[in-house]
Amino acid sequence: MKTEIRYKPAFAAIFLTLNPGESIVAEAGAMTSMDAQLSMRTEFSGGFIPGLIKKFFGGESLFVNVFTNETKYPLTLTLTQSIIGDIDRIDLNNSEICFQPGAYIAHTPGVKMGVQWAGFSSFFAGEGLFKLKLSGKGRVFFGAYGGITKKHISKDFVVDSGHLVAYEPQIKMSIGLSGGIVGSVTSGEGLVNKLSGTGEIYLQSRSIDGLVRYLRPKL
């Protein structure tokens, strides 16, 4: 399978060439164009029960689409996300990664889709009770609003709410005030993600919540 991410960083899209017999799983609505000979089937995201959990408690789609090349020659497929921003790829090698709602786009066979309990602090921050967790061996594509930064943390780290895109599951996340009650209100920072542990995290340079707050007085 040949993959290429074009139009980075603001309007990124994934261009794939599937060889005969190859397939890829994508978020519902991610396809922008494809060769007509590609076959597509729709199934529950990670299975019926995990799909329901992701839909109602994690803010994810209930279904995913599986694109398969059943011909004898290469076929092309283009995937993207609904928001403006960058797209990146994570290569899992018997490892795991958790995504915030809306970040996941697609994965190759060999990767298993499931859920991980995120805690009530995540729920109160508006980011769901469960996180989408992908594990196994293969490629995972994800997107962000704005640019993407990969960072290794080895101690406590603070991320403004809405800027965390993905993180390794051994990293613990809690929600707290950016400072004291008065300081949190007057600074405009409010709630933040307080991360602890050692591992990789992915951040987005913009926040959908921040955009909504900016537009609300103008509408």
GROMACS .gro file of C-alpha atoms in nm:
model
  219
    1MET     CA    1   0.000   0.000   0.000
    2LYS     CA    2   0.131   0.341  -0.100
    3THR     CA    3   0.027   0.639   0.114
    4GLU     CA    4   0.102   1.008   0.080
    5ILE     CA    5  -0.026   1.305   0.282
    6ARG     CA    6  -0.058   1.612   0.061
    7TYR     CA    7  -0.160   1.978   0.109
    8LYS     CA    8  -0.001   1.998   0.456
    9PRO     CA    9  -0.040   2.164   0.696
   10ALA     CA   10  -0.370   2.350   0.657
   11PHE     CA   11  -0.568   2.140   0.411
   12ALA     CA   12  -0.410   1.796   0.445
   13ALA     CA   13  -0.554   1.490   0.269
   14ILE     CA   14  -0.446   1.124   0.249
   15PHE     CA   15  -0.382   0.980  -0.098
   16LEU     CA   16  -0.368   0.599  -0.100
   17THR     CA   17  -0.295   0.341  -0.367
   18LEU     CA   18  -0.435   0.000  -0.274
   19ASN     CA   19  -0.275  -0.297  -0.444
   20PRO     CA   20  -0.485  -0.604  -0.529
   21GLY     CA   21  -0.620  -0.763  -0.209
   22GLU     CA   22  -0.535  -0.468   0.016
   23SER     CA   23  -0.788  -0.283   0.231
   24ILE     CA   24  -0.813   0.007   0.473
   25VAL     CA   25  -1.065   0.103   0.742
   26ALA     CA   26  -1.179   0.466   0.757
   27GLU     CA   27  -1.405   0.686   0.966
   28ALA     CA   28  -1.754   0.728   0.821
   29GLY     CA   29  -1.755   1.030   0.590
   30ALA     CA   30  -1.375   1.043   0.546
   31MET     CA   31  -1.373   0.942   0.178
   32THR     CA   32  -1.350   1.231  -0.069
   33SER     CA   33  -1.290   1.032  -0.388
   34MET     CA   34  -1.203   0.682  -0.507
   35ASP     CA   35  -1.179   0.461  -0.812
   36ALA     CA   36  -1.522   0.318  -0.884
   37GLN     CA   37  -1.385  -0.038  -0.883
   38LEU     CA   38  -1.304  -0.022  -0.511
   39SER     CA   39  -1.552  -0.211  -0.296
   40MET     CA   40  -1.684  -0.054   0.024
   41ARG     CA   41  -1.870  -0.209   0.314
   42THR     CA   42  -1.991  -0.047   0.635
   43GLU     CA   43  -1.957  -0.207   0.977
   44PHE     CA   44  -1.978  -0.115   1.343
   45SER     CA   45  -1.676   0.073   1.472
   46GLY     CA   46  -1.479  -0.195   1.659
   47GLY     CA   47  -1.789  -0.415   1.699
   48PHE     CA   48  -2.146  -0.353   1.811
   49ILE     CA   49  -2.093  -0.283   2.184
   50PRO     CA   50  -1.767  -0.083   2.147
   51GLY     CA   51  -1.932   0.109   1.863
   52LEU     CA   52  -2.223   0.207   2.085
   53ILE     CA   53  -1.987   0.311   2.366
   54LYS     CA   54  -1.780   0.526   2.130
   55LYS     CA   55  -2.092   0.683   1.983
   56PHE     CA   56  -2.278   0.775   2.301
   57PHE     CA   57  -1.994   0.818   2.553
   58GLY     CA   58  -1.692   0.909   2.341
   59GLY     CA   59  -1.829   1.135   2.069
   60GLU     CA   60  -1.716   0.909   1.782
   61SER     CA   61  -1.907   0.773   1.482
   62LEU     CA   62  -2.100   0.449   1.523
   63PHE     CA   63  -1.979   0.311   1.189
   64VAL     CA   64  -1.660   0.278   0.986
   65ASN     CA   65  -1.615   0.201   0.616
   66VAL     CA   66  -1.385  -0.074   0.486
   67PHE     CA   67  -1.240  -0.012   0.139
   68THR     CA   68  -1.100  -0.318  -0.042
   69ASN     CA   69  -0.931  -0.364  -0.378
   70GLU     CA   70  -1.077  -0.684  -0.520
   71THR     CA   71  -0.940  -0.626  -0.870
   72LYS     CA   72  -0.609  -0.731  -1.025
   73TYR     CA   73  -0.464  -0.380  -1.057
   74PRO     CA   74  -0.388  -0.086  -0.822
   75LEU     CA   75  -0.673   0.148  -0.728
   76THR     CA   76  -0.670   0.491  -0.563
   77LEU     CA   77  -0.855   0.635  -0.265
   78THR     CA   78  -0.848   0.981  -0.103
   79LEU     CA   79  -0.942   1.043   0.261
   80THR     CA   80  -0.960   1.362   0.464
   81GLN     CA   81  -1.113   1.516   0.776
   82SER     CA   82  -1.398   1.764   0.812
   83ILE     CA   83  -1.196   2.038   0.986
   84ILE     CA   84  -0.914   2.256   0.855
   85GLY     CA   85  -0.577   2.132   0.971
   86ASP     CA   86  -0.292   1.886   0.946
   87ILE     CA   87  -0.295   1.507   0.917
   88ASP     CA   88  -0.026   1.272   1.046
   89ARG     CA   89   0.048   0.901   1.066
   90ILE     CA   90   0.144   0.677   1.356
   91ASP     CA   91   0.308   0.340   1.290
   92LEU     CA   92   0.204   0.098   1.563
   93ASN     CA   93   0.435  -0.196   1.634
   94ASN     CA   94   0.242  -0.401   1.889
   95SER     CA   95   0.174  -0.074   2.071
   96GLU     CA   96  -0.127   0.143   2.159
   97ILE     CA   97  -0.247   0.499   2.113
   98CYS     CA   98  -0.555   0.685   2.243
   99PHE     CA   99  -0.734   0.959   2.050
  100GLN     CA  100  -0.949   1.249   2.155
  101PRO     CA  101  -1.297   1.260   1.991
  102GLY     CA  102  -1.286   1.338   1.620
  103ALA     CA  103  -0.911   1.289   1.566
  104TYR     CA  104  -0.916   0.938   1.416
  105ILE     CA  105  -0.937   0.906   1.036
  106ALA     CA  106  -0.824   0.558   0.924
  107HIS     CA  107  -0.614   0.249   0.995
  108THR     CA  108  -0.470  -0.048   0.808
  109PRO     CA  109  -0.543  -0.418   0.879
  110GLY     CA  110  -0.355  -0.547   1.182
  111VAL     CA  111  -0.474  -0.258   1.397
  112LYS     CA  112  -0.755  -0.324   1.644
  113MET     CA  113  -1.003  -0.054   1.738
  114GLY     CA  114  -1.139  -0.038   2.094
  115VAL     CA  115  -1.215   0.197   2.381
  116GLN     CA  116  -1.045   0.301   2.705
  117TRP     CA  117  -1.206   0.451   3.012
  118ALA     CA  118  -1.111   0.819   3.029
  119GLY     CA  119  -1.265   0.905   3.366
  120PHE     CA  120  -1.522   1.151   3.488
  121SER     CA  121  -1.273   1.437   3.469
  122SER     CA  122  -1.264   1.394   3.092
  123PHE     CA  123  -1.643   1.391   3.083
  124PHE     CA  124  -1.672   1.716   3.279
  125ALA     CA  125  -1.422   1.874   3.039
  126GLY     CA  126  -1.659   1.788   2.752
  127GLU     CA  127  -1.434   1.518   2.603
  128GLY     CA  128  -1.634   1.202   2.680
  129LEU     CA  129  -1.615   0.916   2.927
  130PHE     CA  130  -1.423   0.690   2.687
  131LYS     CA  131  -1.133   0.742   2.449
  132LEU     CA  132  -1.082   0.565   2.119
  133LYS     CA  133  -0.787   0.326   2.158
  134LEU     CA  134  -0.606   0.162   1.868
  135SER     CA  135  -0.361  -0.122   1.922
  136GLY     CA  136  -0.168  -0.384   1.727
  137LYS     CA  137   0.060  -0.348   1.427
  138GLY     CA  138  -0.006  -0.118   1.132
  139ARG     CA  139  -0.060   0.242   1.025
  140VAL     CA  140  -0.302   0.483   1.189
  141PHE     CA  141  -0.397   0.819   1.035
  142PHE     CA  142  -0.534   1.105   1.243
  143GLY     CA  143  -0.606   1.474   1.201
  144ALA     CA  144  -0.607   1.794   1.402
  145TYR     CA  145  -0.740   2.148   1.393
  146GLY     CA  146  -0.430   2.345   1.300
  147GLY     CA  147  -0.076   2.207   1.313
  148ILE     CA  148   0.037   1.891   1.494
  149THR     CA  149   0.320   1.874   1.747
  150LYS     CA  150   0.461   1.546   1.879
  151LYS     CA  151   0.611   1.571   2.227
  152HIS     CA  152   0.773   1.324   2.466
  153ILE     CA  153   0.688   1.385   2.831
  154SER     CA  154   0.853   1.227   3.133
  155LYS     CA  155   0.697   1.426   3.414
  156ASP     CA  156   0.391   1.639   3.483
  157PHE     CA  157   0.277   1.845   3.186
  158VAL     CA  158  -0.014   2.086   3.141
  159VAL     CA  159  -0.215   2.119   2.817
  160ASP     CA  160  -0.495   2.367   2.764
  161SER     CA  161  -0.830   2.191   2.724
  162GLY     CA  162  -0.902   2.118   2.357
  163HIS     CA  163  -0.539   2.104   2.240
  164LEU     CA  164  -0.460   1.740   2.326
  165VAL     CA  165  -0.514   1.514   2.020
  166ALA     CA  166  -0.359   1.179   2.111
  167TYR     CA  167  -0.154   1.016   2.383
  168GLU     CA  168  -0.012   0.679   2.483
  169PRO     CA  169  -0.246   0.496   2.725
  170GLN     CA  170   0.004   0.476   3.012
  171ILE     CA  171  -0.017   0.854   3.046
  172LYS     CA  172  -0.266   0.960   3.311
  173MET     CA  173  -0.490   1.258   3.252
  174SER     CA  174  -0.681   1.469   3.500
  175ILE     CA  175  -0.871   1.795   3.467
  176GLY     CA  176  -0.800   2.093   3.689
  177LEU     CA  177  -0.797   2.471   3.706
  178SER     CA  178  -0.506   2.649   3.543
  179GLY     CA  179  -0.447   2.836   3.868
  180GLY     CA  180  -0.660   2.948   4.159
  181ILE     CA  181  -1.031   3.008   4.108
  182VAL     CA  182  -0.988   3.381   4.057
  183GLY     CA  183  -0.679   3.341   3.841
  184SER     CA  184  -0.838   3.075   3.623
  185VAL     CA  185  -1.138   3.296   3.552
  186THR     CA  186  -0.952   3.622   3.495
  187SER     CA  187  -0.675   3.463   3.283
  188GLY     CA  188  -0.923   3.309   3.040
  189GLU     CA  189  -0.752   2.969   3.065
  190GLY     CA  190  -1.017   2.792   3.276
  191LEU     CA  191  -0.985   2.411   3.274
  192VAL     CA  192  -0.663   2.241   3.165
  193ASN     CA  193  -0.549   1.882   3.112
  194LYS     CA  194  -0.290   1.778   3.369
  195LEU     CA  195  -0.085   1.489   3.228
  196SER     CA  196   0.151   1.264   3.421
  197GLY     CA  197   0.369   0.970   3.320
  198THR     CA  198   0.621   0.892   3.047
  199GLY     CA  199   0.532   0.864   2.680
  200GLU     CA  200   0.436   1.040   2.359
  201ILE     CA  201   0.158   1.296   2.320
  202TYR     CA  202   0.028   1.483   2.015
  203LEU     CA  203  -0.096   1.841   2.037
  204GLN     CA  204  -0.294   2.059   1.797
  205SER     CA  205  -0.210   2.428   1.759
  206ARG     CA  206  -0.574   2.540   1.753
  207SER     CA  207  -0.885   2.455   1.957
  208ILE     CA  208  -1.238   2.406   1.825
  209ASP     CA  209  -1.372   2.530   2.159
  210GLY     CA  210  -1.160   2.842   2.122
  211LEU     CA  211  -1.303   2.903   1.775
  212VAL     CA  212  -1.658   2.865   1.908
  213ARG     CA  213  -1.590   3.112   2.189
  214TYR     CA  214  -1.448   3.359   1.939
  215LEU     CA  215  -1.744   3.331   1.698
  216ARG     CA  216  -2.028   3.322   1.952
  217PRO     CA  217  -2.040   3.700   2.023
  218LYS     CA  218  -2.027   3.771   1.648
  219LEU     CA  219  -2.328   3.557   1.556
   0.00000   0.00000   0.00000
